[in-house]
PDB file of C-alpha atoms in Angstrom:
ATOM      1  CA  ASP A  50     -15.118  15.516 -36.745  1.00 57.00           C
ATOM      2  CA  ALA A  51     -18.125  13.616 -34.676  1.00 67.00           C
ATOM      3  CA  ASP A  52     -16.573   9.949 -33.748  1.00 92.00           C
ATOM      4  CA  VAL A  53     -20.409   8.557 -33.444  1.00 96.00           C
ATOM      5  CA  THR A  54     -22.694  10.435 -36.335  1.00 97.00           C
ATOM      6  CA  GLN A  55     -26.309   9.146 -35.969  1.00 98.00           C
ATOM      7  CA  THR A  56     -28.888   9.975 -39.093  1.00 97.00           C
ATOM      8  CA  PRO A  57     -31.273  11.017 -39.315  1.00 97.00           C
ATOM      9  CA  ARG A  58     -31.043  14.071 -36.344  1.00 96.00           C
ATOM     10  CA  ASN A  59     -34.968  13.995 -36.626  1.00 97.00           C
ATOM     11  CA  ARG A  60     -37.809  12.428 -38.039  1.00 97.00           C
ATOM     12  CA  ILE A  61     -41.415  12.546 -37.898  1.00 97.00           C
ATOM     13  CA  THR A  62     -43.545   9.864 -39.158  1.00 96.00           C
ATOM     14  CA  LYS A  63     -46.713   7.867 -38.893  1.00 97.00           C
ATOM     15  CA  THR A  64     -48.050   4.522 -37.708  1.00 97.00           C
ATOM     16  CA  GLY A  65     -47.658   1.368 -39.222  1.00 97.00           C
ATOM     17  CA  LYS A  66     -44.572   3.061 -41.443  1.00 97.00           C
ATOM     18  CA  ARG A  67     -41.293   1.500 -41.557  1.00 96.00           C
ATOM     19  CA  ILE A  68     -38.094   3.461 -40.152  1.00 97.00           C
ATOM     20  CA  MET A  69     -34.444   3.017 -40.092  1.00 98.00           C
ATOM     21  CA  LEU A  70     -32.162   4.658 -37.992  1.00 98.00           C
ATOM     22  CA  GLU A  71     -28.636   4.958 -38.478  1.00 98.00           C
ATOM     23  CA  CYS A  72     -25.589   4.711 -36.470  1.00 98.00           C
ATOM     24  CA  SER A  73     -22.073   5.154 -37.906  1.00 97.00           C
ATOM     25  CA  GLN A  74     -18.245   5.469 -35.924  1.00 97.00           C
ATOM     26  CA  THR A  75     -15.120   5.783 -36.759  1.00 95.00           C
ATOM     27  CA  LYS A  76     -13.256   5.257 -33.543  1.00 92.00           C
ATOM     28  CA  GLY A  77     -12.963   1.490 -34.650  1.00 91.00           C
ATOM     29  CA  HIS A  78     -14.135   0.055 -31.750  1.00 91.00           C
ATOM     30  CA  ASP A  79     -15.960  -3.366 -32.012  1.00 90.00           C
ATOM     31  CA  ARG A  80     -19.099  -2.727 -29.435  1.00 92.00           C
ATOM     32  CA  MET A  81     -22.464  -1.156 -30.058  1.00 95.00           C
ATOM     33  CA  TYR A  82     -25.678   0.040 -28.523  1.00 96.00           C
ATOM     34  CA  TRP A  83     -28.634   1.267 -29.285  1.00 97.00           C
ATOM     35  CA  TYR A  84     -30.660   2.900 -26.347  1.00 97.00           C
ATOM     36  CA  ARG A  85     -34.214   4.834 -25.952  1.00 97.00           C
ATOM     37  CA  GLN A  86     -34.876   7.786 -23.987  1.00 96.00           C
ATOM     38  CA  ASP A  87     -38.237   8.634 -22.833  1.00 94.00           C
ATOM     39  CA  PRO A  88     -39.125  11.906 -21.681  1.00 86.00           C
ATOM     40  CA  GLY A  89     -37.699  12.484 -17.781  1.00 82.00           C
ATOM     41  CA  LEU A  90     -36.138   9.293 -18.065  1.00 84.00           C
ATOM     42  CA  GLY A  91     -32.994   7.715 -18.390  1.00 87.00           C
ATOM     43  CA  LEU A  92     -31.997   5.820 -21.017  1.00 93.00           C
ATOM     44  CA  ARG A  93     -32.773   1.993 -21.085  1.00 95.00           C
ATOM     45  CA  LEU A  94     -31.213  -0.378 -23.795  1.00 94.00           C
ATOM     46  CA  ILE A  95     -32.640  -2.010 -27.080  1.00 96.00           C
ATOM     47  CA  TYR A  96     -30.076  -4.369 -28.631  1.00 96.00           C
ATOM     48  CA  TYR A  97     -26.231  -3.951 -28.513  1.00 95.00           C
ATOM     49  CA  SER A  98     -23.520  -6.038 -31.003  1.00 95.00           C
ATOM     50  CA  PHE A  99     -20.278  -6.880 -29.776  1.00 91.00           C
ATOM     51  CA  ASP A 100     -18.904  -7.898 -33.041  1.00 91.00           C
ATOM     52  CA  VAL A 101     -20.385  -7.721 -37.051  1.00 92.00           C
ATOM     53  CA  LYS A 102     -21.389 -11.751 -35.840  1.00 92.00           C
ATOM     54  CA  ASP A 103     -22.907 -10.932 -32.237  1.00 94.00           C
ATOM     55  CA  ILE A 104     -25.969  -9.613 -31.771  1.00 95.00           C
ATOM     56  CA  ASN A 105     -27.864  -9.422 -28.296  1.00 94.00           C
ATOM     57  CA  LYS A 106     -30.736  -7.959 -27.129  1.00 95.00           C
ATOM     58  CA  GLY A 107     -31.121  -5.708 -24.646  1.00 92.00           C
ATOM     59  CA  GLU A 108     -34.097  -4.284 -21.950  1.00 90.00           C
ATOM     60  CA  ILE A 109     -36.858  -3.525 -23.962  1.00 94.00           C
ATOM     61  CA  SER A 110     -35.867  -4.894 -27.742  1.00 96.00           C
ATOM     62  CA  ASP A 111     -39.803  -5.958 -28.835  1.00 95.00           C
ATOM     63  CA  GLY A 112     -40.827  -3.932 -31.711  1.00 95.00           C
ATOM     64  CA  TYR A 113     -37.654  -3.118 -33.210  1.00 97.00           C
ATOM     65  CA  SER A 114     -34.400  -4.871 -35.209  1.00 97.00           C
ATOM     66  CA  VAL A 115     -31.081  -4.406 -35.857  1.00 97.00           C
ATOM     67  CA  SER A 116     -28.226  -5.100 -38.672  1.00 97.00           C
ATOM     68  CA  ARG A 117     -25.026  -4.611 -37.884  1.00 97.00           C
ATOM     69  CA  GLN A 118     -23.608  -4.427 -41.232  1.00 91.00           C
ATOM     70  CA  ALA A 119     -19.956  -3.672 -40.700  1.00 95.00           C
ATOM     71  CA  GLN A 120     -17.760  -2.671 -37.617  1.00 94.00           C
ATOM     72  CA  ALA A 121     -18.436   0.698 -37.880  1.00 96.00           C
ATOM     73  CA  LYS A 122     -21.999   0.368 -39.153  1.00 97.00           C
ATOM     74  CA  PHE A 123     -25.196  -0.277 -36.952  1.00 98.00           C
ATOM     75  CA  SER A 124     -29.488   0.415 -37.827  1.00 98.00           C
ATOM     76  CA  LEU A 125     -32.078   0.291 -35.635  1.00 98.00           C
ATOM     77  CA  SER A 126     -35.465  -0.967 -37.568  1.00 98.00           C
ATOM     78  CA  LEU A 127     -38.881  -0.314 -36.358  1.00 96.00           C
ATOM     79  CA  GLU A 128     -40.913  -2.428 -39.007  1.00 92.00           C
ATOM     80  CA  SER A 129     -44.384  -1.130 -37.671  1.00 96.00           C
ATOM     81  CA  ALA A 130     -43.351   2.449 -36.085  1.00 96.00           C
ATOM     82  CA  ILE A 131     -46.459   2.974 -32.785  1.00 96.00           C
ATOM     83  CA  PRO A 132     -47.043   6.375 -30.769  1.00 96.00           C
ATOM     84  CA  ASN A 133     -45.230   4.658 -28.027  1.00 95.00           C
ATOM     85  CA  GLN A 134     -42.239   4.243 -29.595  1.00 97.00           C
ATOM     86  CA  THR A 135     -42.257   8.207 -30.034  1.00 97.00           C
ATOM     87  CA  ALA A 136     -38.830   9.129 -27.928  1.00 97.00           C
ATOM     88  CA  LEU A 137     -35.067  10.174 -28.584  1.00 97.00           C
ATOM     89  CA  TYR A 138     -32.824   6.905 -29.754  1.00 98.00           C
ATOM     90  CA  PHE A 139     -29.253   7.303 -28.841  1.00 98.00           C
ATOM     91  CA  CYS A 140     -26.153   5.012 -30.396  1.00 98.00           C
ATOM     92  CA  ALA A 141     -23.019   4.383 -27.928  1.00 96.00           C
ATOM     93  CA  THR A 142     -19.867   2.922 -28.852  1.00 94.00           C
ATOM     94  CA  SER A 143     -17.163   1.264 -26.485  1.00 91.00           C
ATOM     95  CA  ASP A 144     -13.981  -0.702 -26.956  1.00 85.00           C
ATOM     96  CA  PRO A 145     -12.757  -3.198 -23.660  1.00 77.00           C
ATOM     97  CA  VAL A 146      -9.820  -4.443 -25.663  1.00 72.00           C
ATOM     98  CA  ARG A 147      -8.375  -1.033 -26.544  1.00 66.00           C
ATOM     99  CA  GLY A 148     -10.476   2.048 -24.400  1.00 62.00           C
ATOM    100  CA  ARG A 149     -10.880   1.494 -20.558  1.00 67.00           C
ATOM    101  CA  ASP A 150     -13.312  -1.542 -19.976  1.00 69.00           C
ATOM    102  CA  ASN A 151     -16.986  -0.261 -21.082  1.00 76.00           C
ATOM    103  CA  GLU A 152     -16.603   3.487 -21.252  1.00 88.00           C
ATOM    104  CA  GLN A 153     -19.381   3.861 -23.780  1.00 91.00           C
ATOM    105  CA  PHE A 154     -19.482   6.587 -26.037  1.00 93.00           C
ATOM    106  CA  PHE A 155     -22.872   8.456 -27.497  1.00 95.00           C
ATOM    107  CA  GLY A 156     -23.916   9.784 -30.780  1.00 96.00           C
ATOM    108  CA  PRO A 157     -25.822  13.420 -30.905  1.00 95.00           C
ATOM    109  CA  GLY A 158     -29.299  10.940 -30.864  1.00 96.00           C
ATOM    110  CA  THR A 159     -32.370  10.756 -33.049  1.00 97.00           C
ATOM    111  CA  ARG A 160     -35.286  12.614 -31.973  1.00 96.00           C
ATOM    112  CA  LEU A 161     -38.162  10.349 -33.365  1.00 97.00           C
ATOM    113  CA  THR A 162     -41.846  10.909 -33.469  1.00 97.00           C
ATOM    114  CA  VAL A 163     -44.723   8.767 -34.170  1.00 97.00           C
ATOM    115  CA  LEU A 164     -47.626   9.918 -35.350  1.00 96.00           C
TER     116      LEU A 164
ATOM    117  CA  GLY B 138     -31.176  -6.056 -12.476  1.00 86.00           C
ATOM    118  CA  ILE B 139     -29.060  -3.854 -10.785  1.00 91.00           C
ATOM    119  CA  GLN B 140     -31.349  -0.411  -9.574  1.00 94.00           C
ATOM    120  CA  VAL B 141     -29.782   2.772 -10.041  1.00 96.00           C
ATOM    121  CA  GLU B 142     -30.869   6.037  -7.967  1.00 97.00           C
ATOM    122  CA  GLN B 143     -29.915   9.552  -8.076  1.00 97.00           C
ATOM    123  CA  SER B 144     -30.299  12.198  -5.901  1.00 97.00           C
ATOM    124  CA  PRO B 145     -31.728  14.917  -5.862  1.00 97.00           C
ATOM    125  CA  PRO B 146     -34.099  14.045  -8.521  1.00 96.00           C
ATOM    126  CA  ASP B 147     -33.854  18.526  -9.390  1.00 97.00           C
ATOM    127  CA  LEU B 148     -31.959  21.303  -7.986  1.00 97.00           C
ATOM    128  CA  ILE B 149     -31.456  25.141  -8.740  1.00 97.00           C
ATOM    129  CA  LEU B 150     -28.348  26.400  -8.206  1.00 95.00           C
ATOM    130  CA  GLN B 151     -27.166  30.287  -8.377  1.00 96.00           C
ATOM    131  CA  GLU B 152     -24.228  31.300 -10.409  1.00 97.00           C
ATOM    132  CA  GLY B 153     -21.332  30.712  -8.306  1.00 97.00           C
ATOM    133  CA  ALA B 154     -22.442  28.242  -5.868  1.00 97.00           C
ATOM    134  CA  ASN B 155     -21.490  24.920  -5.841  1.00 97.00           C
ATOM    135  CA  SER B 156     -23.448  21.503  -5.141  1.00 96.00           C
ATOM    136  CA  THR B 157     -23.452  17.673  -4.808  1.00 98.00           C
ATOM    137  CA  LEU B 158     -24.851  15.530  -6.988  1.00 98.00           C
ATOM    138  CA  ARG B 159     -25.075  11.771  -5.372  1.00 98.00           C
ATOM    139  CA  CYS B 160     -25.866   8.041  -7.482  1.00 98.00           C
ATOM    140  CA  ASN B 161     -26.720   5.193  -5.247  1.00 98.00           C
ATOM    141  CA  PHE B 162     -26.189   1.537  -7.227  1.00 97.00           C
ATOM    142  CA  SER B 163     -27.515  -2.049  -4.945  1.00 95.00           C
ATOM    143  CA  ASP B 164     -24.865  -3.971  -6.384  1.00 92.00           C
ATOM    144  CA  SER B 165     -21.669  -4.589  -7.249  1.00 91.00           C
ATOM    145  CA  VAL B 166     -20.272  -2.722 -10.663  1.00 90.00           C
ATOM    146  CA  ASN B 167     -17.720  -2.964 -12.636  1.00 87.00           C
ATOM    147  CA  ASN B 168     -17.711   0.416 -14.336  1.00 89.00           C
ATOM    148  CA  LEU B 169     -19.578   3.622 -13.959  1.00 94.00           C
ATOM    149  CA  GLN B 170     -20.102   7.033 -15.528  1.00 95.00           C
ATOM    150  CA  TRP B 171     -21.438  10.353 -15.111  1.00 98.00           C
ATOM    151  CA  PHE B 172     -22.597  12.446 -18.371  1.00 97.00           C
ATOM    152  CA  HIS B 173     -24.393  15.349 -18.422  1.00 97.00           C
ATOM    153  CA  GLN B 174     -27.592  15.944 -21.217  1.00 96.00           C
ATOM    154  CA  ASN B 175     -27.019  19.127 -22.310  1.00 92.00           C
ATOM    155  CA  PRO B 176     -30.457  21.083 -23.046  1.00 89.00           C
ATOM    156  CA  TRP B 177     -29.945  20.199 -26.657  1.00 89.00           C
ATOM    157  CA  GLY B 178     -30.118  16.514 -25.851  1.00 91.00           C
ATOM    158  CA  GLN B 179     -26.667  15.482 -26.469  1.00 92.00           C
ATOM    159  CA  LEU B 180     -24.909  13.399 -23.556  1.00 94.00           C
ATOM    160  CA  ILE B 181     -21.248  14.204 -22.632  1.00 94.00           C
ATOM    161  CA  ASN B 182     -19.046  12.128 -20.941  1.00 95.00           C
ATOM    162  CA  LEU B 183     -17.766  13.652 -17.629  1.00 97.00           C
ATOM    163  CA  PHE B 184     -15.787  10.901 -15.495  1.00 96.00           C
ATOM    164  CA  TYR B 185     -15.453   7.144 -15.861  1.00 93.00           C
ATOM    165  CA  ILE B 186     -14.735   6.000 -12.113  1.00 94.00           C
ATOM    166  CA  PRO B 187     -15.494   2.786 -11.315  1.00 91.00           C
ATOM    167  CA  SER B 188     -13.618   3.509  -7.978  1.00 92.00           C
ATOM    168  CA  GLY B 189     -11.255   6.299  -6.635  1.00 95.00           C
ATOM    169  CA  THR B 190     -11.565   9.940  -7.272  1.00 97.00           C
ATOM    170  CA  LYS B 191     -11.056  12.433  -9.863  1.00 97.00           C
ATOM    171  CA  GLN B 192     -10.831  15.662 -11.170  1.00 97.00           C
ATOM    172  CA  ASN B 193     -11.634  17.955 -14.197  1.00 96.00           C
ATOM    173  CA  GLY B 194     -11.141  21.129 -14.200  1.00 97.00           C
ATOM    174  CA  ARG B 195     -14.726  22.307 -11.688  1.00 97.00           C
ATOM    175  CA  LEU B 196     -16.212  19.198 -11.653  1.00 98.00           C
ATOM    176  CA  SER B 197     -14.804  16.300  -9.597  1.00 98.00           C
ATOM    177  CA  ALA B 198     -16.201  12.299  -8.663  1.00 98.00           C
ATOM    178  CA  THR B 199     -15.694   9.640  -5.913  1.00 98.00           C
ATOM    179  CA  THR B 200     -17.099   6.301  -6.413  1.00 97.00           C
ATOM    180  CA  VAL B 201     -16.578   4.285  -3.209  1.00 97.00           C
ATOM    181  CA  ALA B 202     -17.250   0.537  -4.823  1.00 93.00           C
ATOM    182  CA  THR B 203     -17.593  -1.193  -1.608  1.00 94.00           C
ATOM    183  CA  GLU B 204     -19.958   1.094   0.320  1.00 96.00           C
ATOM    184  CA  ARG B 205     -22.069   1.392  -3.622  1.00 97.00           C
ATOM    185  CA  TYR B 206     -22.337   5.503  -3.876  1.00 98.00           C
ATOM    186  CA  SER B 207     -20.650   7.614  -6.357  1.00 98.00           C
ATOM    187  CA  LEU B 208     -20.535  11.839  -5.764  1.00 98.00           C
ATOM    188  CA  LEU B 209     -20.121  14.144  -8.347  1.00 98.00           C
ATOM    189  CA  TYR B 210     -19.490  17.619  -7.486  1.00 98.00           C
ATOM    190  CA  ILE B 211     -19.692  20.704  -9.490  1.00 97.00           C
ATOM    191  CA  SER B 212     -17.416  24.335  -7.956  1.00 97.00           C
ATOM    192  CA  SER B 213     -18.880  27.642  -8.949  1.00 97.00           C
ATOM    193  CA  SER B 214     -21.317  26.196 -10.907  1.00 97.00           C
ATOM    194  CA  GLN B 215     -21.844  28.289 -14.358  1.00 97.00           C
ATOM    195  CA  THR B 216     -25.360  29.004 -16.271  1.00 95.00           C
ATOM    196  CA  THR B 217     -23.569  26.168 -18.559  1.00 95.00           C
ATOM    197  CA  ASP B 218     -23.857  23.530 -16.206  1.00 96.00           C
ATOM    198  CA  SER B 219     -27.185  23.561 -16.505  1.00 96.00           C
ATOM    199  CA  GLY B 220     -29.232  20.567 -17.979  1.00 96.00           C
ATOM    200  CA  VAL B 221     -29.269  16.326 -16.742  1.00 96.00           C
ATOM    201  CA  TYR B 222     -26.534  14.772 -15.265  1.00 98.00           C
ATOM    202  CA  PHE B 223     -26.941  10.693 -15.727  1.00 97.00           C
ATOM    203  CA  CYS B 224     -24.750   8.389 -13.162  1.00 97.00           C
ATOM    204  CA  ALA B 225     -25.177   4.764 -15.079  1.00 96.00           C
ATOM    205  CA  VAL B 226     -22.928   1.570 -14.070  1.00 95.00           C
ATOM    206  CA  ASP B 227     -22.252  -1.700 -15.446  1.00 90.00           C
ATOM    207  CA  PRO B 228     -22.823  -4.887 -12.871  1.00 84.00           C
ATOM    208  CA  GLY B 229     -20.267  -5.986 -15.301  1.00 77.00           C
ATOM    209  CA  THR B 230     -22.624  -9.388 -16.534  1.00 58.00           C
ATOM    210  CA  ALA B 231     -22.324  -7.798 -20.631  1.00 64.00           C
ATOM    211  CA  SER B 232     -21.066  -4.841 -20.897  1.00 69.00           C
ATOM    212  CA  LYS B 233     -24.582  -2.768 -20.695  1.00 84.00           C
ATOM    213  CA  LEU B 234     -24.973   0.465 -18.886  1.00 91.00           C
ATOM    214  CA  THR B 235     -27.387   0.629 -16.375  1.00 93.00           C
ATOM    215  CA  PHE B 236     -28.403   4.277 -16.137  1.00 94.00           C
ATOM    216  CA  GLY B 237     -30.487   6.282 -13.071  1.00 95.00           C
ATOM    217  CA  THR B 238     -33.374   8.453 -13.792  1.00 92.00           C
ATOM    218  CA  GLY B 239     -30.762  11.809 -13.159  1.00 95.00           C
ATOM    219  CA  THR B 240     -30.561  14.901 -11.578  1.00 97.00           C
ATOM    220  CA  ARG B 241     -31.533  18.198 -13.454  1.00 96.00           C
ATOM    221  CA  LEU B 242     -29.662  21.196 -12.793  1.00 97.00           C
ATOM    222  CA  GLN B 243     -30.385  24.640 -13.258  1.00 97.00           C
ATOM    223  CA  VAL B 244     -28.305  27.342 -13.015  1.00 96.00           C
ATOM    224  CA  THR B 245     -29.909  31.316 -12.585  1.00 96.00           C
ATOM    225  CA  LEU B 246     -28.108  34.307 -13.118  1.00 92.00           C
TER     226      LEU B 246
END
């Protein structure tokens, strides 16, 4: 069974629609992250959370919001999707206390297309 | 912010060949990870290696933190090694990974 799961795995939507991507983990990690990957590029950090009450902006947070509903759940929302948000989105977890410093473990990704 | 450069950007190998991928970074780091992104888009953890040398089967990695580079060695390559290899570093300011742009590897029969 996957330790980090993402839903949906694929989504096609239209400009202006609100979209929520969900991430769940069974690793018991405190830290969770959202990244996006554009074609031919590496991943860039959108938001990260060190615990339920701690949310931080990453490199490219404009146009996105997040919610940490529980230790195991971290959701990413696009309030009004636009075509340049078409990308592959990854959730990740880490736990410097129990794990090895900040080794991050990634979910399978959500492929989002905004028409 | 920290810069991460990977080379070569593209690599084509015949099955059975060996290769070395390089990752240079512009500042000191607390953590460094190597990932393999398979053709289906999934990111697979290969090594967590802020310093030293590690080996896992046909793959090994070395990080020389004082000189700000890391190397990933692939021996006896197989077609299943195809994909993109990413180096990602954490400068330690807030536990955030910065990714390089990757090396795209194609292994042919």
